[in-house]
Tab-separated table of C-alpha atoms in Angstrom:
chain	number	residue	atom	x	y	z
A	1	UNK	CA	-0.030	-0.012	-0.014
A	2	UNK	CA	1.291	3.495	-0.877
A	3	UNK	CA	2.578	5.352	2.059
A	4	UNK	CA	1.406	8.660	0.723
A	5	UNK	CA	-2.258	7.284	0.279
A	6	UNK	CA	-2.233	5.825	3.771
A	7	UNK	CA	-0.826	8.986	5.444
A	8	UNK	CA	-2.740	11.618	3.619
A	9	UNK	CA	-5.584	9.861	1.696
A	10	UNK	CA	-8.980	8.564	2.286
A	11	UNK	CA	-10.381	5.441	0.909
A	12	UNK	CA	-6.916	4.431	-0.123
A	13	UNK	CA	-6.570	7.443	-2.475
A	14	UNK	CA	-4.412	10.498	-1.647
A	15	UNK	CA	-6.697	12.762	-3.720
A	16	UNK	CA	-9.837	11.723	-1.963
A	17	UNK	CA	-9.168	13.262	1.427
A	18	UNK	CA	-10.962	16.729	1.709
A	19	UNK	CA	-8.234	17.814	4.040
A	20	UNK	CA	-5.797	18.099	1.389
A	21	UNK	CA	-7.820	20.925	-0.419
A	22	UNK	CA	-8.033	23.376	2.501
A	23	UNK	CA	-6.063	26.439	3.115
A	24	UNK	CA	-4.244	25.203	6.222
A	25	UNK	CA	-2.682	22.304	4.407
A	26	UNK	CA	-1.488	24.530	1.664
A	27	UNK	CA	-0.074	27.005	4.184
A	28	UNK	CA	1.711	24.126	6.017
A	29	UNK	CA	3.704	23.266	2.910
A	30	UNK	CA	4.188	26.889	1.511
A	31	UNK	CA	2.077	26.122	-1.517
A	32	UNK	CA	1.763	29.624	-2.715
A	33	UNK	CA	5.444	30.286	-2.857
A	34	UNK	CA	5.970	26.962	-4.635
A	35	UNK	CA	3.187	27.576	-7.145
A	36	UNK	CA	4.353	31.102	-7.887
A	37	UNK	CA	7.707	29.742	-9.034
A	38	UNK	CA	6.303	26.654	-10.645
A	39	UNK	CA	3.590	28.435	-12.711
A	40	UNK	CA	5.644	31.468	-13.109
A	41	UNK	CA	8.257	29.325	-14.976
A	42	UNK	CA	5.906	26.644	-16.443
A	43	UNK	CA	7.023	27.514	-20.012
A	44	UNK	CA	10.641	26.725	-19.069
A	45	UNK	CA	9.761	23.400	-17.737
A	46	UNK	CA	11.723	21.500	-20.337
A	47	UNK	CA	14.841	23.755	-19.853
A	48	UNK	CA	15.091	23.981	-15.981
A	49	UNK	CA	17.448	21.622	-14.524
A	50	UNK	CA	16.283	18.546	-12.759
A	51	UNK	CA	17.697	18.416	-9.369
A	52	UNK	CA	20.260	20.994	-10.598
A	53	UNK	CA	22.034	18.597	-12.999
A	54	UNK	CA	20.360	17.970	-16.191
A	55	UNK	CA	17.383	19.623	-18.093
A	56	UNK	CA	14.439	17.537	-19.399
A	57	UNK	CA	15.149	18.629	-23.039
A	58	UNK	CA	18.656	16.962	-22.705
A	59	UNK	CA	17.380	13.931	-20.748
A	60	UNK	CA	14.738	13.308	-23.426
A	61	UNK	CA	17.295	12.902	-26.139
A	62	UNK	CA	19.193	10.281	-24.233
A	63	UNK	CA	16.401	8.113	-22.694
A	64	UNK	CA	16.887	5.413	-25.307
A	65	UNK	CA	20.593	5.119	-24.725
A	66	UNK	CA	21.362	1.825	-23.067
A	67	UNK	CA	22.466	2.276	-19.404
A	68	UNK	CA	22.698	6.066	-19.405
A	69	UNK	CA	18.957	6.155	-20.346
A	70	UNK	CA	17.937	4.024	-17.415
A	71	UNK	CA	19.957	6.089	-15.130
A	72	UNK	CA	18.508	9.353	-16.406
A	73	UNK	CA	14.972	8.114	-16.207
A	74	UNK	CA	15.570	6.940	-12.520
A	75	UNK	CA	17.150	10.308	-11.763
A	76	UNK	CA	14.427	12.380	-13.406
A	77	UNK	CA	11.630	10.142	-11.708
A	78	UNK	CA	13.060	10.989	-8.236
A	79	UNK	CA	11.361	14.425	-8.715
A	80	UNK	CA	8.004	12.964	-9.189
A	81	UNK	CA	7.633	10.870	-6.087
A	82	UNK	CA	4.253	9.609	-4.777
A	83	UNK	CA	5.566	8.618	-1.305
A	84	UNK	CA	5.415	11.954	0.329
A	85	UNK	CA	8.317	14.356	1.126
A	86	UNK	CA	11.480	12.944	2.963
A	87	UNK	CA	13.647	16.009	2.385
A	88	UNK	CA	13.506	19.636	1.369
A	89	UNK	CA	12.046	20.075	-1.984
A	90	UNK	CA	13.914	21.235	-4.962
A	91	UNK	CA	11.360	23.409	-6.753
A	92	UNK	CA	13.597	23.866	-9.783
A	93	UNK	CA	12.921	20.154	-10.336
A	94	UNK	CA	9.127	20.449	-10.101
A	95	UNK	CA	9.683	18.193	-7.062
A	96	UNK	CA	6.608	17.497	-5.262
A	97	UNK	CA	4.333	18.477	-8.146
A	98	UNK	CA	3.004	14.980	-8.416
A	99	UNK	CA	0.073	14.258	-10.665
A	100	UNK	CA	-2.293	11.172	-11.456
A	101	UNK	CA	-4.900	10.419	-13.901
A	102	UNK	CA	-8.415	10.218	-12.563
A	103	UNK	CA	-11.825	9.254	-13.888
A	104	UNK	CA	-14.710	11.723	-14.675
A	105	UNK	CA	-16.813	10.559	-11.716
A	106	UNK	CA	-13.939	11.211	-9.286
A	107	UNK	CA	-13.244	14.534	-10.721
A	108	UNK	CA	-16.817	15.476	-10.263
A	109	UNK	CA	-16.804	14.117	-6.647
A	110	UNK	CA	-13.750	16.278	-5.915
A	111	UNK	CA	-15.342	19.454	-7.222
A	112	UNK	CA	-18.716	18.830	-5.619
A	113	UNK	CA	-17.704	17.520	-2.229
A	114	UNK	CA	-13.987	18.082	-1.507
A	115	UNK	CA	-12.639	21.303	-2.949
A	116	UNK	CA	-13.053	24.682	-0.927
A	117	UNK	CA	-12.800	27.074	-3.938
A	118	UNK	CA	-12.672	26.326	-7.714
A	119	UNK	CA	-11.352	28.719	-10.208
A	120	UNK	CA	-10.724	28.352	-14.047
A	121	UNK	CA	-7.361	29.125	-15.524
A	122	UNK	CA	-5.661	29.088	-18.908
A	123	UNK	CA	-3.910	25.864	-19.322
A	124	UNK	CA	-0.012	26.555	-19.412
A	125	UNK	CA	0.712	23.165	-21.178
A	126	UNK	CA	-1.616	23.772	-24.003
A	127	UNK	CA	0.035	27.223	-24.470
A	128	UNK	CA	3.694	26.320	-24.354
A	129	UNK	CA	3.262	23.036	-26.219
A	130	UNK	CA	0.702	23.917	-28.835
A	131	UNK	CA	0.340	27.648	-28.817
A	132	UNK	CA	-3.359	27.424	-27.774
A	133	UNK	CA	-5.031	29.527	-24.984
A	134	UNK	CA	-7.700	27.466	-23.580
A	135	UNK	CA	-9.200	27.607	-20.102
A	136	UNK	CA	-9.304	23.957	-19.311
A	137	UNK	CA	-7.526	23.865	-15.916
A	138	UNK	CA	-9.504	24.033	-12.638
A	139	UNK	CA	-7.496	25.479	-9.722
A	140	UNK	CA	-8.185	25.241	-6.051
A	141	UNK	CA	-7.434	27.601	-3.096
A	142	UNK	CA	-3.671	28.033	-3.485
A	143	UNK	CA	-3.767	28.565	-7.202
A	144	UNK	CA	-6.489	31.111	-6.796
A	145	UNK	CA	-4.150	33.133	-4.651
A	146	UNK	CA	-1.237	32.802	-6.977
A	147	UNK	CA	-3.082	33.488	-10.289
A	148	UNK	CA	-3.521	37.334	-9.901
A	149	UNK	CA	0.392	37.537	-9.792
A	150	UNK	CA	0.525	35.676	-13.119
A	151	UNK	CA	-1.843	37.456	-15.244
A	152	UNK	CA	-0.992	35.365	-18.420
A	153	UNK	CA	-2.843	32.512	-17.070
A	154	UNK	CA	-6.131	34.440	-16.229
A	155	UNK	CA	-8.936	33.909	-18.866
A	156	UNK	CA	-10.076	36.862	-20.896
A	157	UNK	CA	-13.189	37.356	-18.878
A	158	UNK	CA	-11.229	37.481	-15.560
A	159	UNK	CA	-10.717	35.078	-12.740
A	160	UNK	CA	-13.862	33.239	-12.383
A	161	UNK	CA	-14.788	31.414	-9.306
A	162	UNK	CA	-17.015	28.384	-10.177
A	163	UNK	CA	-19.593	26.636	-7.792
A	164	UNK	CA	-19.433	22.803	-7.529
A	165	UNK	CA	-22.339	22.317	-9.902
A	166	UNK	CA	-20.869	24.477	-12.584
A	167	UNK	CA	-17.454	22.936	-12.305
A	168	UNK	CA	-18.929	19.510	-12.643
A	169	UNK	CA	-20.947	20.771	-15.749
A	170	UNK	CA	-17.538	22.011	-17.086
A	171	UNK	CA	-15.840	18.643	-16.433
A	172	UNK	CA	-18.635	16.760	-18.193
A	173	UNK	CA	-18.178	19.052	-21.275
A	174	UNK	CA	-14.250	18.502	-21.173
A	175	UNK	CA	-14.911	14.672	-21.182
A	176	UNK	CA	-17.154	14.900	-24.002
A	177	UNK	CA	-14.544	16.526	-25.960
A	178	UNK	CA	-12.232	13.791	-25.237
A	179	UNK	CA	-9.952	15.391	-22.528
A	180	UNK	CA	-8.305	13.169	-19.796
A	181	UNK	CA	-8.685	14.441	-16.161
A	182	UNK	CA	-5.669	14.556	-13.912
A	183	UNK	CA	-5.231	15.861	-10.414
A	184	UNK	CA	-2.080	17.771	-9.255
A	185	UNK	CA	-0.456	18.366	-5.998
A	186	UNK	CA	1.841	21.136	-5.355
A	187	UNK	CA	3.644	20.240	-3.241
A	188	UNK	CA	2.217	17.042	-1.447
A	189	UNK	CA	-0.123	16.756	0.423
A	190	UNK	CA	-1.826	20.134	-0.807
A	191	UNK	CA	-3.748	19.578	-3.990
A	192	UNK	CA	-3.836	22.541	-6.263
A	193	UNK	CA	-5.308	21.792	-9.775
A	194	UNK	CA	-7.435	19.415	-11.664
A	195	UNK	CA	-6.703	19.548	-15.373
A	196	UNK	CA	-8.263	18.317	-18.614
A	197	UNK	CA	-5.242	17.097	-20.635
A	198	UNK	CA	-4.708	15.742	-24.057
A	199	UNK	CA	-1.615	14.270	-25.624
A	200	UNK	CA	0.797	15.482	-26.809
A	201	UNK	CA	-0.080	19.124	-25.512
A	202	UNK	CA	0.120	18.054	-21.873
A	203	UNK	CA	3.685	18.808	-20.625
A	204	UNK	CA	3.601	15.952	-18.143
A	205	UNK	CA	1.515	13.236	-19.818
A	206	UNK	CA	3.749	13.672	-23.107
A	207	UNK	CA	6.882	13.144	-20.906
A	208	UNK	CA	5.408	9.898	-19.792
A	209	UNK	CA	4.057	8.710	-22.988
A	210	UNK	CA	6.985	9.843	-25.224
A	211	UNK	CA	9.935	9.355	-22.974
A	212	UNK	CA	8.799	7.206	-19.956
A	213	UNK	CA	9.467	9.900	-17.550
A	214	UNK	CA	6.843	9.531	-14.775
A	215	UNK	CA	5.852	13.174	-14.489
A	216	UNK	CA	2.207	11.873	-14.315
A	217	UNK	CA	1.151	8.517	-12.795
A	218	UNK	CA	-1.542	6.150	-14.184
A	219	UNK	CA	-4.946	6.107	-12.617
A	220	UNK	CA	-6.218	3.709	-10.020
A	221	UNK	CA	-8.296	1.830	-12.669
A	222	UNK	CA	-7.887	-0.282	-15.765
A	223	UNK	CA	-10.605	-0.605	-18.429
A	224	UNK	CA	-11.797	-4.014	-19.259
A	225	UNK	CA	-14.096	-4.905	-22.207
A	226	UNK	CA	-17.072	-7.271	-21.510
A	227	UNK	CA	-17.344	-8.673	-24.972
A	228	UNK	CA	-20.855	-10.277	-24.416
A	229	UNK	CA	-22.244	-6.847	-23.739
A	230	UNK	CA	-20.604	-5.087	-26.619
A	231	UNK	CA	-22.990	-4.204	-29.231
A	232	UNK	CA	-20.376	-2.911	-31.815
A	233	UNK	CA	-21.344	0.891	-31.569
A	234	UNK	CA	-17.718	1.950	-32.252
A	235	UNK	CA	-17.946	4.970	-29.976
A	236	UNK	CA	-15.033	4.163	-28.009
A	237	UNK	CA	-12.895	3.580	-31.223
A	238	UNK	CA	-11.167	6.978	-31.262
A	239	UNK	CA	-11.375	7.835	-27.561
A	240	UNK	CA	-8.219	6.594	-26.211
A	241	UNK	CA	-5.302	9.193	-25.925
A	242	UNK	CA	-2.830	6.592	-24.885
A	243	UNK	CA	-3.137	4.166	-27.770
A	244	UNK	CA	-4.312	1.370	-25.368
A	245	UNK	CA	-7.536	0.665	-27.349
A	246	UNK	CA	-7.674	-0.852	-30.783
A	247	UNK	CA	-10.948	-1.623	-32.513
A	248	UNK	CA	-11.166	-4.821	-34.591
A	249	UNK	CA	-15.005	-5.594	-34.796
A	250	UNK	CA	-14.835	-5.214	-30.822
A	251	UNK	CA	-12.569	-2.961	-28.663
A	252	UNK	CA	-9.350	-4.615	-27.517
A	253	UNK	CA	-7.701	-2.878	-24.592
A	254	UNK	CA	-4.118	-3.408	-23.661
A	255	UNK	CA	-4.182	-3.077	-19.820
A	256	UNK	CA	-0.507	-2.448	-19.710
A	257	UNK	CA	-1.135	0.784	-21.811
A	258	UNK	CA	-4.246	1.839	-20.034
A	259	UNK	CA	-4.209	4.832	-17.794
A	260	UNK	CA	-7.710	4.204	-16.346
A	261	UNK	CA	-9.043	7.467	-17.476
A	262	UNK	CA	-12.365	6.064	-18.324
A	263	UNK	CA	-12.807	7.991	-21.528
A	264	UNK	CA	-13.796	4.786	-23.569
A	265	UNK	CA	-16.223	3.684	-20.804
A	266	UNK	CA	-17.919	7.131	-20.765
A	267	UNK	CA	-19.225	6.824	-24.395
A	268	UNK	CA	-20.105	3.079	-24.353
A	269	UNK	CA	-23.855	2.645	-25.325
A	270	UNK	CA	-24.223	-0.574	-23.498
A	271	UNK	CA	-21.829	-0.161	-20.573
A	272	UNK	CA	-19.630	-2.867	-21.969
A	273	UNK	CA	-16.360	-1.192	-20.666
A	274	UNK	CA	-15.932	-1.533	-16.965
A	275	UNK	CA	-13.336	-0.019	-14.864
A	276	UNK	CA	-11.678	-2.213	-12.395
A	277	UNK	CA	-9.048	-1.657	-9.732
A	278	UNK	CA	-5.614	-1.583	-11.218
A	279	UNK	CA	-4.332	-3.894	-8.297
A	280	UNK	CA	-6.922	-6.597	-8.965
A	281	UNK	CA	-5.135	-7.627	-12.105
A	282	UNK	CA	-1.633	-9.251	-11.824
A	283	UNK	CA	-0.123	-7.624	-14.867
A	284	UNK	CA	-0.988	-4.041	-13.872
A	285	UNK	CA	-0.650	-4.616	-10.111
A	286	UNK	CA	1.242	-1.742	-8.538
A	287	UNK	CA	2.238	-0.306	-11.892
A	288	UNK	CA	1.369	3.255	-11.789
B	1	UNK	CA	15.309	7.456	-36.395
B	2	UNK	CA	17.731	10.022	-37.042
B	3	UNK	CA	17.312	13.349	-35.148
B	4	UNK	CA	16.796	16.209	-37.552
B	5	UNK	CA	18.372	19.485	-36.689
B	6	UNK	CA	15.770	22.255	-36.499
B	7	UNK	CA	17.234	25.668	-36.695
B	8	UNK	CA	15.322	28.826	-35.940
B	9	UNK	CA	16.842	32.157	-36.928
B	10	UNK	CA	15.855	34.248	-33.629
B	11	UNK	CA	16.453	37.463	-35.552
B	12	UNK	CA	13.850	36.647	-38.151
B	13	UNK	CA	11.413	35.284	-35.638
B	14	UNK	CA	10.622	38.675	-34.147
B	15	UNK	CA	7.229	38.160	-32.452
B	16	UNK	CA	7.222	34.416	-31.315
B	17	UNK	CA	4.423	35.071	-28.714
B	18	UNK	CA	2.087	36.794	-31.061
B	19	UNK	CA	2.670	34.561	-34.149
B	20	UNK	CA	3.416	31.012	-32.743
B	21	UNK	CA	1.936	29.481	-36.006
B	22	UNK	CA	4.639	26.724	-36.123
B	23	UNK	CA	3.772	25.695	-32.492
B	24	UNK	CA	0.155	25.399	-33.468
B	25	UNK	CA	0.589	23.441	-36.725
B	26	UNK	CA	3.167	20.892	-35.488
B	27	UNK	CA	1.159	17.749	-34.654
B	28	UNK	CA	3.712	15.954	-32.394
B	29	UNK	CA	4.366	19.421	-30.630
B	30	UNK	CA	7.944	19.472	-31.300
B	31	UNK	CA	8.266	23.315	-30.483
B	32	UNK	CA	7.987	24.964	-27.153
B	33	UNK	CA	7.187	28.518	-26.356
B	34	UNK	CA	9.680	29.592	-23.720
B	35	UNK	CA	11.523	32.510	-22.337
B	36	UNK	CA	15.157	32.920	-21.875
B	37	UNK	CA	15.550	35.221	-19.018
B	38	UNK	CA	13.702	35.315	-15.714
B	39	UNK	CA	11.675	38.401	-16.659
B	40	UNK	CA	8.928	37.138	-18.792
B	41	UNK	CA	7.281	40.509	-18.910
B	42	UNK	CA	9.799	41.441	-21.692
B	43	UNK	CA	8.273	40.332	-24.956
B	44	UNK	CA	11.907	40.204	-26.273
B	45	UNK	CA	12.783	37.318	-23.839
B	46	UNK	CA	10.382	34.980	-25.409
B	47	UNK	CA	11.535	32.626	-27.933
B	48	UNK	CA	10.438	29.442	-29.786
B	49	UNK	CA	12.517	26.508	-28.866
B	50	UNK	CA	12.541	23.190	-30.830
B	51	UNK	CA	12.746	21.197	-27.713
B	52	UNK	CA	11.999	17.570	-29.073
B	53	UNK	CA	13.377	17.363	-32.604
B	54	UNK	CA	13.308	13.432	-32.335
B	55	UNK	CA	9.566	13.576	-32.515
B	56	UNK	CA	9.632	15.354	-35.957
B	57	UNK	CA	7.532	13.701	-38.544
B	58	UNK	CA	10.327	14.104	-40.981
B	59	UNK	CA	10.805	15.158	-44.716
B	60	UNK	CA	7.183	14.577	-45.625
B	61	UNK	CA	5.646	17.164	-43.280
B	62	UNK	CA	7.595	20.384	-43.327
B	63	UNK	CA	4.454	22.240	-42.343
B	64	UNK	CA	6.334	24.469	-40.018
B	65	UNK	CA	8.615	25.792	-42.782
B	66	UNK	CA	5.653	26.396	-45.072
B	67	UNK	CA	3.643	28.188	-42.296
B	68	UNK	CA	6.482	30.643	-41.128
B	69	UNK	CA	5.733	34.011	-42.366
B	70	UNK	CA	9.214	35.269	-41.854
B	71	UNK	CA	11.086	32.054	-43.357
B	72	UNK	CA	12.890	31.707	-39.923
B	73	UNK	CA	12.799	27.903	-39.802
B	74	UNK	CA	15.296	25.674	-41.378
B	75	UNK	CA	15.536	21.828	-40.938
B	76	UNK	CA	18.402	19.749	-41.812
B	77	UNK	CA	17.356	16.073	-42.141
């Protein structure tokens, strides 16, 4: 069992504890200073040095080199730890900014029941990777305080505080458009943002899919197809961002590639795709 | 695959933040809008950096070269 989830989580999940969303938790880990630096330099994410030695731009060119690649990945992954903090954080390395893929229902539960305040911000990743200004990131209390200092991430019509219902509606819309939801700590255990990501425009998910650097972890679930229930509607065929779903008369899902976002299950007409706990299947057990 | 060398002439690329056409057109998102100095309020500090040339689709694409209004991009395959 994950130490982080045991210590700070609820129901075995670190992001399901309402305590992680409140102001006191954020103040306890100096979340606003951390975010000001992280979001303020978000565009430089690839050129900042990981733990002061290498930058991700350089690391990405050598991840396929034998031995050196394995060392570099291990070194970079140390910054994206799940098991809480053991030492002083190195903010230059995005240390502590740990993210995980979550399902739509979990995301809605978070905005409706757990979060104190929800604001909408312009997604920095979509901007620096794809040049698009799109307000797809939901920020919680600490981010709301930092955003006025970083006007380039404030949407055109100003900083908008959403109530739970409106935020849930927004998440529904994002899911319909095919985005994957992810939850972000900054730093642990304070939770600061809930993003709607796509590949390759997500700075963290692309590091994971293109270079196997664990900037974002896989979700708690894995999608399984119930072939008897599949009626062949093909709705799921183009829904997978991670290349885990292949459609040949019926969907075939590779559990090892599945991130458990539930995008395919969301559109299934006959509920033939089911999300099961990642740890209940031997080949995906413990593989986040 | 061999890594292409993507060269951006920073003198010709005068308004990276306003233009950013190459960043938008690139399907594998090879380019990155970033800033060189700590002071991001200065528009002159912003540049477009081809961070992941190894993901470039190769000679058949070249969309970024075509879209650039100032011909600042050159790729050596």
